[in-house]
Amino acid sequence: MRKSTTRGVTTATAVVLLATASLTSAAGAEARGESTLTADPLATWQTDGIVWSLEYADGVVYVGGTFGNVRPPGAAAGEKEVARKNFAAFDAVTGELLPCTHSFTGAGDTVRALKASRDGRVLYVGGSFGRVDGTAVSSAAALDTSDCALRKDFRPAVSATVRAIETTDDAVYLGGDFTAVSGKTRRHLAKLDPKGALLPFKADIDKSVRAVVAAPEHGKLIVGGDFEQVNGAEERSLIALEPSTGATVSSYPEWLPFRSVVKSLARDENNFYVGAEGFGTGMFDGRIAGRLSDDEMLWKDTCWGATQAVVPYKGVLYSGSHAHDCNMTPGGFPEHHNRQHFLAQSVTDKRILHWFPDTNGGTGEGQGPRTLEMAGEILWAGGEFTTVNDQPQQSLTRFAAGPDTGAPEAAPRLKVAETGSGTVTLTWRAAWDRDDAELTYLIYRDGELVASPKQRSALWNRPEMTYTDTVAPGSRHRYTIAVTDGDNTSPKSAPLAVTAGAVTGEPLREEH
């Protein structure tokens, strides 16, 4: 982690300035019509290990990873488990477990990549495994999505782990740790036909490929990973190749520093998006947006905290990371030693939007989310986390566009700032909400609503608020407060008894 410093201003002043900029940018995003999903997780099945990959096809979400069982929403570890060895399938809308099941075992005993054919009829599976049920395979296989049957025609022999799969209308690209496919040299990237036959495409890549995105309409295949050399030239972690031959089409020499690697790639109609992880000083941990047509960098954020997954949806880029310092990114937050594992950003200008569901780091390497997938209008997230929004939930979760069901945190604690001749001034610290920046505070005097001020806030920016009530001199009242996001309201606070001073400046009299 890195502590931020702001030259020429105090730390407190810097935090206030950053918070003000954050809330202003959030208001601007709302004015442009950018809206996020809710931060309230849907009931979702869980696994007893890490989820590395998700794919959506024809109403089904497929889950691949390193696990032995799944269990229903709300079930504790070890309870109500159903055997699913490194692979499971769920209804994309209801989240219910489906009977589609195969056991992927042997070698590294893990599924790392899932990708459907463009027509959704075939699901390609990659990882480090040597058998599917009783059938010998070699780290790559394919299933028919209509009946979940293992296809007999897709049996390439891959020499090591497959970490990424991409499909086009007539090809399947595999990326990973391997150096040979079906007995021929293929260093970390290979192209096959839909039935598994190796094609002449060949790129010489010196280290692992972790992500592949095809843009055939622009004549390129964008590839990311750990590599430093591609086709005999220095190419740091990101390259665009000709889809038929593997020749270099575009380079990105200034996009990533020496100590950063690409962990995720995604695209929408016009742009592609990069999620990076860095190591040591001088590295880059965040996200980059580039234009597909001309490879122009559109923006690059400056958040610290390795990015594992990115996915765009309706003008918003969702990401899984462990961001902990986004102070130089519009809408971002200063270092507060609290990892934020989900972010939403405007694809237009990288602004961080007010969407803050969260997980813990979880098991394994403690990275939290590892993969994201939009299934219709629902965002699925998988990884190694064991909590979501501070509640037990292992390795899988989902977020939808609505309804918003989560109330802001518990009502603030009221205090008396001062009493005067016929006035009572109350003070409290603003609450915050995971998916609403502006909250309304409901102030009750003797059970009657007397005021409803509004305030923008975030976890890292919770300003002190005040309200002055006019009452009869010397009168005694009980005040409570609740906070609402417009859809959900917190319980009222404990009552605060106050006697209004008869003379301005009379010593404070308050009771609890």
Coordinates of C-alpha atoms in Angstrom, one line a residue:
M1 CA 0.0 0.0 0.0
R2 CA 1.1 3.6 -0.6
K3 CA 0.3 6.6 1.5
S4 CA -0.8 9.7 -0.4
T5 CA 0.6 13.1 0.2
T6 CA -0.5 16.5 -1.1
R7 CA 2.2 19.1 -1.4
G8 CA 1.3 22.5 0.1
V9 CA -1.9 21.5 2.0
T10 CA -2.5 19.7 5.2
T11 CA -3.7 16.1 5.2
A12 CA -7.1 17.1 6.5
T13 CA -7.4 19.8 3.8
A14 CA -6.4 17.3 1.1
V15 CA -9.0 14.8 2.2
V16 CA -11.7 17.5 2.2
L17 CA -10.7 18.7 -1.3
L18 CA -10.6 15.1 -2.6
A19 CA -14.0 14.4 -1.1
T20 CA -15.5 17.5 -2.5
A21 CA -14.2 16.7 -6.0
S22 CA -15.5 13.1 -5.6
L23 CA -19.0 14.2 -4.8
T24 CA -19.0 16.9 -7.5
S25 CA -18.0 14.3 -10.1
A26 CA -20.7 11.9 -8.9
A27 CA -23.3 14.6 -9.4
G28 CA -22.0 15.2 -12.9
A29 CA -22.2 11.5 -13.7
E30 CA -25.8 11.4 -12.6
A31 CA -26.5 14.5 -14.7
R32 CA -25.2 12.7 -17.8
G33 CA -27.6 9.8 -17.1
E34 CA -25.0 7.2 -16.1
S35 CA -26.6 4.8 -13.7
T36 CA -25.2 1.7 -12.0
L37 CA -26.7 -1.5 -10.8
T38 CA -27.7 -1.7 -7.2
A39 CA -25.2 -2.6 -4.6
D40 CA -27.5 -5.2 -3.0
P41 CA -26.5 -8.8 -3.8
L42 CA -29.0 -11.2 -5.0
A43 CA -29.4 -14.6 -3.3
T44 CA -26.7 -16.7 -5.0
W45 CA -25.3 -20.2 -4.6
Q46 CA -21.7 -20.6 -3.3
T47 CA -18.7 -22.8 -3.8
D48 CA -16.2 -24.2 -1.4
G49 CA -13.2 -22.9 -3.3
I50 CA -12.1 -20.3 -5.8
V51 CA -14.1 -19.3 -8.9
W52 CA -11.7 -18.3 -11.7
S53 CA -14.0 -17.9 -14.7
L54 CA -17.7 -17.2 -15.6
E55 CA -19.5 -17.4 -18.9
Y56 CA -23.0 -16.7 -20.0
A57 CA -24.8 -18.5 -22.9
D58 CA -28.5 -19.0 -23.7
G59 CA -29.9 -18.3 -20.2
V60 CA -27.2 -20.2 -18.3
V61 CA -24.2 -19.0 -16.3
Y62 CA -21.3 -21.5 -16.3
V63 CA -18.8 -21.4 -13.4
G64 CA -15.3 -22.7 -13.5
G65 CA -12.6 -22.8 -10.8
T66 CA -10.9 -24.8 -8.1
F67 CA -13.7 -26.3 -5.9
G68 CA -15.3 -29.6 -5.0
N69 CA -18.9 -28.6 -3.9
V70 CA -21.5 -25.9 -4.2
R71 CA -24.1 -25.0 -1.6
P72 CA -27.3 -22.9 -1.5
P73 CA -27.6 -19.2 -0.6
G74 CA -27.3 -18.7 3.2
A75 CA -25.8 -22.2 3.8
A76 CA -22.7 -22.2 6.0
A77 CA -19.5 -23.9 4.8
G78 CA -20.0 -27.7 4.8
E79 CA -23.8 -27.5 4.9
K80 CA -26.2 -28.7 2.2
E81 CA -23.4 -29.3 -0.2
V82 CA -23.9 -30.7 -3.7
A83 CA -20.9 -32.2 -5.5
R84 CA -19.6 -30.1 -8.4
K85 CA -15.9 -30.7 -9.3
N86 CA -14.4 -27.4 -10.6
F87 CA -17.5 -26.8 -12.9
A88 CA -21.1 -25.8 -12.3
A89 CA -24.1 -24.3 -14.1
F90 CA -26.8 -22.0 -12.9
D91 CA -30.0 -20.4 -14.2
A92 CA -28.9 -16.9 -15.2
V93 CA -32.1 -15.2 -13.8
T94 CA -33.1 -17.3 -10.8
G95 CA -29.6 -18.4 -9.8
E96 CA -30.8 -21.9 -9.3
L97 CA -28.3 -24.8 -9.7
L98 CA -28.8 -26.7 -12.9
P99 CA -28.2 -30.4 -13.6
C100 CA -25.4 -29.7 -16.2
T101 CA -22.4 -31.2 -14.5
H102 CA -19.0 -32.6 -15.3
S103 CA -15.9 -33.4 -13.2
F104 CA -12.7 -31.7 -14.4
T105 CA -9.8 -33.4 -12.7
G106 CA -6.1 -34.3 -13.0
A107 CA -3.0 -32.2 -13.7
G108 CA -3.5 -28.9 -11.8
D109 CA -7.1 -29.9 -11.0
T110 CA -8.6 -26.5 -12.0
V111 CA -10.8 -24.8 -14.6
R112 CA -9.4 -21.3 -15.5
A113 CA -11.2 -20.2 -18.7
L114 CA -14.7 -20.5 -20.1
K115 CA -16.0 -19.1 -23.4
A116 CA -19.1 -19.8 -25.5
S117 CA -19.1 -19.9 -29.3
R118 CA -20.6 -16.8 -31.0
D119 CA -23.9 -18.7 -31.6
G120 CA -24.0 -20.0 -28.0
R121 CA -24.1 -23.6 -29.0
V122 CA -20.7 -24.7 -27.7
L123 CA -18.9 -23.9 -24.4
Y124 CA -15.2 -24.1 -24.5
V125 CA -13.4 -25.0 -21.3
G126 CA -9.7 -24.4 -20.5
G127 CA -7.5 -24.8 -17.4
S128 CA -5.2 -27.4 -16.0
F129 CA -6.9 -30.8 -16.1
G130 CA -6.4 -34.3 -17.6
R131 CA -9.8 -35.8 -17.5
V132 CA -13.5 -34.8 -17.9
D133 CA -15.4 -37.5 -16.0
G134 CA -13.8 -40.6 -17.4
T135 CA -12.5 -39.2 -20.7
A136 CA -8.9 -38.2 -21.2
V137 CA -8.3 -34.6 -22.3
S138 CA -5.5 -32.2 -22.1
S139 CA -6.4 -28.9 -20.5
A140 CA -9.0 -28.0 -23.1
A141 CA -12.5 -29.4 -23.8
A142 CA -15.9 -28.4 -25.2
L143 CA -19.5 -29.0 -24.2
D144 CA -22.7 -28.7 -26.2
T145 CA -24.8 -26.2 -24.4
S146 CA -28.1 -27.8 -25.5
D147 CA -27.6 -31.0 -23.4
C148 CA -24.3 -30.3 -21.6
A149 CA -22.7 -33.3 -23.4
L150 CA -18.9 -33.5 -23.8
R151 CA -18.0 -33.0 -27.5
K152 CA -15.9 -35.7 -29.0
D153 CA -14.5 -33.6 -31.8
F154 CA -12.6 -31.0 -29.7
R155 CA -9.6 -32.7 -28.2
P156 CA -6.5 -30.6 -28.7
A157 CA -3.4 -31.7 -26.7
V158 CA -2.3 -28.6 -24.8
S159 CA 1.0 -28.8 -23.0
A160 CA 0.2 -26.6 -20.0
T161 CA -2.5 -24.4 -18.4
V162 CA -5.1 -22.6 -20.6
R163 CA -5.9 -19.3 -18.9
A164 CA -7.9 -17.5 -21.6
I165 CA -10.2 -18.4 -24.5
E166 CA -11.7 -16.2 -27.2
T167 CA -14.0 -17.2 -30.0
T168 CA -15.0 -15.8 -33.4
D169 CA -17.4 -17.2 -36.0
D170 CA -14.8 -19.6 -37.4
A171 CA -12.0 -19.9 -34.7
V172 CA -11.2 -20.6 -31.1
Y173 CA -8.1 -18.9 -29.6
L174 CA -6.4 -20.4 -26.5
G175 CA -4.0 -18.4 -24.3
G176 CA -2.0 -19.5 -21.3
D177 CA 1.2 -21.1 -20.1
F178 CA 1.7 -23.7 -22.8
T179 CA 4.4 -24.0 -25.4
A180 CA 2.9 -26.7 -27.6
V181 CA -0.5 -27.7 -28.9
S182 CA -1.3 -31.0 -30.7
G183 CA 2.4 -31.7 -31.0
K184 CA 3.4 -28.4 -32.6
T185 CA 5.1 -25.3 -31.1
R186 CA 2.7 -22.7 -30.0
R187 CA 4.2 -20.3 -27.4
H188 CA 1.4 -19.2 -25.1
L189 CA -1.2 -18.5 -27.9
A190 CA -2.9 -20.8 -30.4
K191 CA -5.7 -20.7 -32.9
L192 CA -7.9 -23.7 -33.6
D193 CA -11.0 -24.3 -35.7
P194 CA -14.2 -25.0 -33.9
K195 CA -13.6 -28.7 -33.9
G196 CA -10.1 -28.4 -32.4
A197 CA -7.8 -28.6 -35.4
L198 CA -4.7 -26.5 -35.0
L199 CA -4.5 -23.6 -37.6
P200 CA -1.4 -22.0 -39.0
F201 CA -1.7 -18.8 -36.9
K202 CA 1.5 -18.4 -35.0
A203 CA 2.8 -15.7 -32.6
D204 CA 6.0 -16.0 -30.7
I205 CA 5.2 -14.8 -27.1
D206 CA 7.8 -15.3 -24.3
K207 CA 5.5 -15.5 -21.3
S208 CA 2.0 -16.4 -20.2
V209 CA -1.1 -15.0 -21.9
R210 CA -3.9 -14.2 -19.5
A211 CA -6.6 -12.4 -21.6
V212 CA -7.7 -12.3 -25.3
V213 CA -10.3 -10.2 -27.0
A214 CA -11.1 -10.4 -30.7
A215 CA -12.0 -7.4 -32.9
P216 CA -12.3 -9.0 -36.3
E217 CA -14.1 -6.0 -37.8
H218 CA -10.9 -4.1 -37.1
G219 CA -8.5 -6.8 -38.2
K220 CA -7.0 -7.4 -34.8
L221 CA -6.8 -9.8 -31.8
I222 CA -5.9 -8.0 -28.6
V223 CA -3.8 -10.1 -26.2
G224 CA -2.7 -9.4 -22.6
G225 CA -0.5 -11.2 -20.1
D226 CA 2.9 -11.4 -18.4
F227 CA 5.0 -11.2 -21.6
E228 CA 7.8 -8.9 -22.5
Q229 CA 8.7 -10.0 -26.0
V230 CA 6.3 -10.7 -28.9
N231 CA 7.4 -11.7 -32.4
G232 CA 11.0 -10.7 -31.6
A233 CA 10.2 -7.2 -30.3
E234 CA 9.8 -5.7 -26.9
E235 CA 6.1 -5.6 -26.2
R236 CA 5.1 -5.0 -22.6
S237 CA 2.0 -7.1 -21.6
L238 CA -0.3 -5.9 -24.3
I239 CA -0.3 -6.4 -28.1
A240 CA -2.7 -6.5 -31.1
L241 CA -2.1 -9.3 -33.6
E242 CA -3.4 -10.1 -37.0
P243 CA -6.1 -12.7 -36.4
S244 CA -5.1 -15.0 -39.3
T245 CA -1.3 -15.0 -39.1
G246 CA -0.3 -13.8 -35.6
A247 CA 1.8 -11.0 -37.0
T248 CA 2.0 -7.8 -34.9
V249 CA -0.6 -5.2 -35.9
S250 CA -0.4 -2.6 -33.1
S251 CA 1.9 -2.0 -30.1
Y252 CA 1.2 -0.1 -26.9
P253 CA 4.7 0.9 -25.7
E254 CA 3.7 3.6 -23.2
W255 CA 0.6 2.0 -21.8
L256 CA 2.1 -0.3 -19.1
P257 CA 5.3 0.0 -17.1
F258 CA 7.8 -2.7 -16.5
R259 CA 6.3 -4.2 -13.3
S260 CA 2.7 -4.4 -14.5
V261 CA 0.9 -7.3 -16.3
V262 CA -2.5 -7.5 -17.9
K263 CA -5.0 -9.7 -16.0
S264 CA -8.2 -8.9 -17.9
L265 CA -9.5 -7.6 -21.2
A266 CA -13.0 -6.7 -22.3
R267 CA -14.7 -4.8 -25.1
D268 CA -17.9 -3.0 -26.1
E269 CA -18.9 -1.8 -29.5
N270 CA -16.2 0.9 -29.9
N271 CA -13.6 0.4 -27.1
F272 CA -11.5 -2.1 -25.3
Y273 CA -10.6 -2.1 -21.6
V274 CA -7.5 -3.3 -19.8
G275 CA -7.3 -4.4 -16.1
A276 CA -3.7 -4.5 -14.8
E277 CA -1.8 -5.8 -11.8
G278 CA 1.5 -4.3 -10.7
F279 CA 4.4 -5.4 -8.5
G280 CA 6.8 -3.1 -6.6
T281 CA 7.5 0.5 -7.2
G282 CA 6.6 2.4 -10.4
M283 CA 3.9 -0.1 -11.4
F284 CA 0.4 0.4 -12.7
D285 CA -2.6 -1.3 -11.0
G286 CA -5.7 0.2 -12.6
R287 CA -7.7 0.3 -15.8
I288 CA -7.2 1.7 -19.3
A289 CA -9.7 2.4 -22.0
G290 CA -8.6 2.3 -25.7
R291 CA -10.4 2.8 -29.0
L292 CA -10.7 -0.3 -31.2
S293 CA -10.6 1.6 -34.5
D294 CA -7.2 3.3 -34.0
D295 CA -5.7 2.1 -30.7
E296 CA -5.9 5.6 -29.2
M297 CA -5.8 5.6 -25.4
L298 CA -9.0 7.2 -24.2
W299 CA -8.1 7.3 -20.5
K300 CA -6.0 5.7 -17.8
D301 CA -6.9 5.8 -14.1
T302 CA -4.4 6.0 -11.3
C303 CA -5.9 3.7 -8.6
W304 CA -3.7 1.5 -6.5
G305 CA -4.8 -2.1 -5.9
A306 CA -4.5 -4.8 -8.5
T307 CA -7.3 -5.2 -11.0
Q308 CA -8.4 -8.8 -11.7
A309 CA -11.5 -8.3 -13.9
V310 CA -13.3 -5.7 -16.1
V311 CA -16.6 -5.8 -17.9
P312 CA -18.5 -2.9 -19.6
Y313 CA -22.3 -2.5 -19.4
K314 CA -24.5 0.4 -20.5
G315 CA -21.7 3.0 -20.4
V316 CA -20.3 1.8 -17.1
L317 CA -17.1 -0.2 -16.6
Y318 CA -17.4 -2.6 -13.7
S319 CA -14.2 -4.0 -12.2
G320 CA -13.0 -6.3 -9.5
S321 CA -9.8 -5.3 -7.7
H322 CA -8.6 -4.3 -4.3
A323 CA -8.4 -0.6 -4.9
H324 CA -7.3 1.4 -1.8
D325 CA -6.1 4.7 -3.2
C326 CA -7.9 6.4 -6.1
N327 CA -7.2 10.0 -5.0
M328 CA -6.1 11.2 -8.4
T329 CA -9.0 9.6 -10.3
P330 CA -12.2 11.8 -10.7
G331 CA -14.8 10.6 -8.2
G332 CA -12.1 8.6 -6.3
F333 CA -11.1 8.3 -2.8
P334 CA -7.9 8.9 -0.8
E335 CA -5.9 6.2 0.9
H336 CA -7.9 5.0 3.8
H337 CA -6.4 1.6 4.4
N338 CA -9.6 -0.2 3.5
R339 CA -9.6 -2.2 0.3
Q340 CA -12.6 -1.6 -2.0
H341 CA -13.1 -4.7 -4.1
F342 CA -15.7 -3.5 -6.7
L343 CA -15.7 -0.3 -8.7
A344 CA -17.9 1.3 -11.3
Q345 CA -16.5 3.9 -13.7
S346 CA -17.8 6.0 -16.6
V347 CA -16.5 4.5 -19.8
T348 CA -16.5 8.1 -21.1
D349 CA -14.1 9.8 -18.7
K350 CA -13.0 7.2 -16.0
R351 CA -15.0 8.9 -13.3
I352 CA -15.7 6.5 -10.3
L353 CA -19.4 6.3 -9.8
H354 CA -21.2 5.8 -6.5
W355 CA -21.4 2.0 -6.4
F356 CA -19.6 0.4 -3.5
P357 CA -20.6 -3.1 -2.8
D358 CA -17.7 -4.9 -1.3
T359 CA -16.1 -8.3 -0.4
N360 CA -13.3 -9.4 1.7
G361 CA -10.0 -10.7 0.3
G362 CA -11.0 -14.2 1.2
T363 CA -8.9 -17.4 0.7
G364 CA -6.0 -18.2 -1.6
E365 CA -4.1 -15.0 -2.4
G366 CA -6.7 -12.8 -0.8
Q367 CA -7.6 -10.8 -3.9
G368 CA -11.4 -11.0 -3.5
P369 CA -13.2 -10.9 -7.0
R370 CA -11.4 -12.7 -9.8
T371 CA -13.9 -12.7 -12.6
L372 CA -17.0 -10.7 -13.8
E373 CA -19.7 -11.6 -16.3
M374 CA -22.8 -9.8 -17.5
A375 CA -25.7 -12.3 -17.9
G376 CA -28.5 -10.3 -19.4
E377 CA -29.0 -7.5 -16.9
I378 CA -27.4 -9.2 -14.0
L379 CA -23.7 -8.9 -13.1
W380 CA -22.2 -12.1 -11.8
A381 CA -18.9 -12.0 -9.8
G382 CA -16.7 -14.9 -8.8
G383 CA -13.5 -15.1 -6.9
E384 CA -11.9 -16.1 -3.5
F385 CA -14.0 -13.9 -1.2
T386 CA -15.9 -15.3 1.7
T387 CA -18.1 -12.3 2.5
V388 CA -20.2 -9.8 0.5
N389 CA -21.2 -6.5 2.1
D390 CA -19.9 -7.9 5.4
Q391 CA -22.2 -10.9 5.3
P392 CA -21.1 -14.6 4.7
Q393 CA -21.1 -15.5 1.0
Q394 CA -18.4 -17.5 -0.6
S395 CA -16.9 -17.1 -4.1
L396 CA -20.1 -16.2 -6.0
T397 CA -22.4 -13.2 -5.9
R398 CA -24.8 -11.3 -8.2
F399 CA -26.0 -7.7 -8.7
A400 CA -29.1 -6.5 -10.6
A401 CA -30.4 -3.1 -11.8
G402 CA -33.1 -3.2 -9.1
P403 CA -34.9 -3.0 -6.9
D404 CA -32.8 -1.1 -4.3
T405 CA -33.3 -3.0 -1.1
G406 CA -30.4 -1.9 1.1
A407 CA -31.0 0.8 3.7
P408 CA -28.3 3.3 4.6
E409 CA -26.2 2.3 7.6
A410 CA -27.7 2.7 11.1
A411 CA -29.1 6.2 11.9
P412 CA -26.6 8.7 13.2
R413 CA -26.2 9.5 16.8
L414 CA -27.7 12.9 17.6
K415 CA -25.9 15.4 19.8
V416 CA -26.7 18.9 21.0
A417 CA -24.4 21.6 19.7
E418 CA -26.0 24.4 21.6
T419 CA -29.3 25.7 23.0
G420 CA -30.5 29.3 22.9
S421 CA -33.6 31.3 23.6
G422 CA -36.1 29.2 21.9
T423 CA -33.7 27.2 19.7
V424 CA -32.0 23.8 19.8
T425 CA -29.2 23.1 17.4
L426 CA -28.6 19.4 16.8
T427 CA -25.5 17.9 15.2
W428 CA -24.6 14.5 13.7
R429 CA -22.2 12.8 11.4
A430 CA -23.6 12.0 7.9
A431 CA -24.3 8.3 7.2
W432 CA -23.4 6.7 3.9
D433 CA -25.0 4.2 1.4
R434 CA -23.4 1.8 -1.0
D435 CA -25.3 2.9 -4.1
D436 CA -26.8 6.3 -3.3
A437 CA -24.6 9.4 -2.9
E438 CA -27.4 11.7 -1.6
L439 CA -29.3 10.8 1.5
T440 CA -32.2 12.5 3.3
Y441 CA -32.2 12.9 7.1
L442 CA -35.5 12.7 8.8
I443 CA -35.6 14.7 12.0
Y444 CA -38.4 14.1 14.5
R445 CA -39.3 16.3 17.4
D446 CA -41.6 14.4 19.9
G447 CA -42.5 12.0 17.1
E448 CA -43.4 14.6 14.5
L449 CA -41.3 15.2 11.4
V450 CA -39.9 18.7 11.6
A451 CA -37.1 18.7 8.9
S452 CA -35.6 16.6 6.1
P453 CA -32.2 18.0 5.0
K454 CA -30.2 16.3 2.3
Q455 CA -26.5 15.6 2.1
R456 CA -24.1 13.9 -0.3
S457 CA -21.7 11.5 1.4
A458 CA -19.4 8.5 0.9
L459 CA -17.6 6.0 3.2
W460 CA -14.5 8.3 3.1
N461 CA -16.4 11.6 3.3
R462 CA -19.0 11.8 6.1
P463 CA -19.4 15.5 7.0
E464 CA -20.8 16.9 10.2
M465 CA -24.3 18.1 9.8
T466 CA -26.4 20.5 11.9
Y467 CA -30.1 21.5 12.2
T468 CA -31.5 24.3 14.3
D469 CA -35.0 23.9 15.6
T470 CA -37.2 26.7 16.9
V471 CA -39.1 25.9 20.0
A472 CA -40.6 27.6 23.1
P473 CA -38.0 28.9 25.5
G474 CA -37.5 26.4 28.4
S475 CA -39.5 23.7 26.7
R476 CA -38.4 20.1 26.8
H477 CA -38.3 17.8 23.8
R478 CA -37.2 14.4 22.5
Y479 CA -35.5 14.2 19.2
T480 CA -34.8 11.2 16.9
I481 CA -33.3 10.9 13.4
A482 CA -33.6 8.4 10.6
V483 CA -31.9 8.3 7.2
T484 CA -33.3 7.3 3.8
D485 CA -32.1 6.8 0.3
G486 CA -35.6 7.4 -1.0
D487 CA -36.4 3.7 -1.2
N488 CA -35.2 2.4 2.1
T489 CA -35.1 4.0 5.5
S490 CA -33.1 3.1 8.6
P491 CA -34.7 2.7 12.0
K492 CA -34.9 5.8 14.1
S493 CA -32.1 6.7 16.4
A494 CA -32.3 6.4 20.2
P495 CA -34.1 9.5 21.5
L496 CA -32.2 12.6 22.7
A497 CA -33.9 14.7 25.4
V498 CA -33.2 18.4 25.3
T499 CA -34.4 21.4 27.3
A500 CA -34.3 24.6 25.3
G501 CA -32.2 27.3 27.1
A502 CA -34.2 30.4 28.3
V503 CA -31.3 32.6 27.4
T504 CA -28.9 32.4 24.4
G505 CA -25.6 30.9 25.5
E506 CA -27.1 29.2 28.6
P507 CA -25.0 26.2 29.5
L508 CA -25.8 23.0 27.6
R509 CA -28.4 20.7 29.1
E510 CA -28.8 17.3 27.5
E511 CA -29.9 13.9 28.6
H512 CA -29.7 10.4 27.0

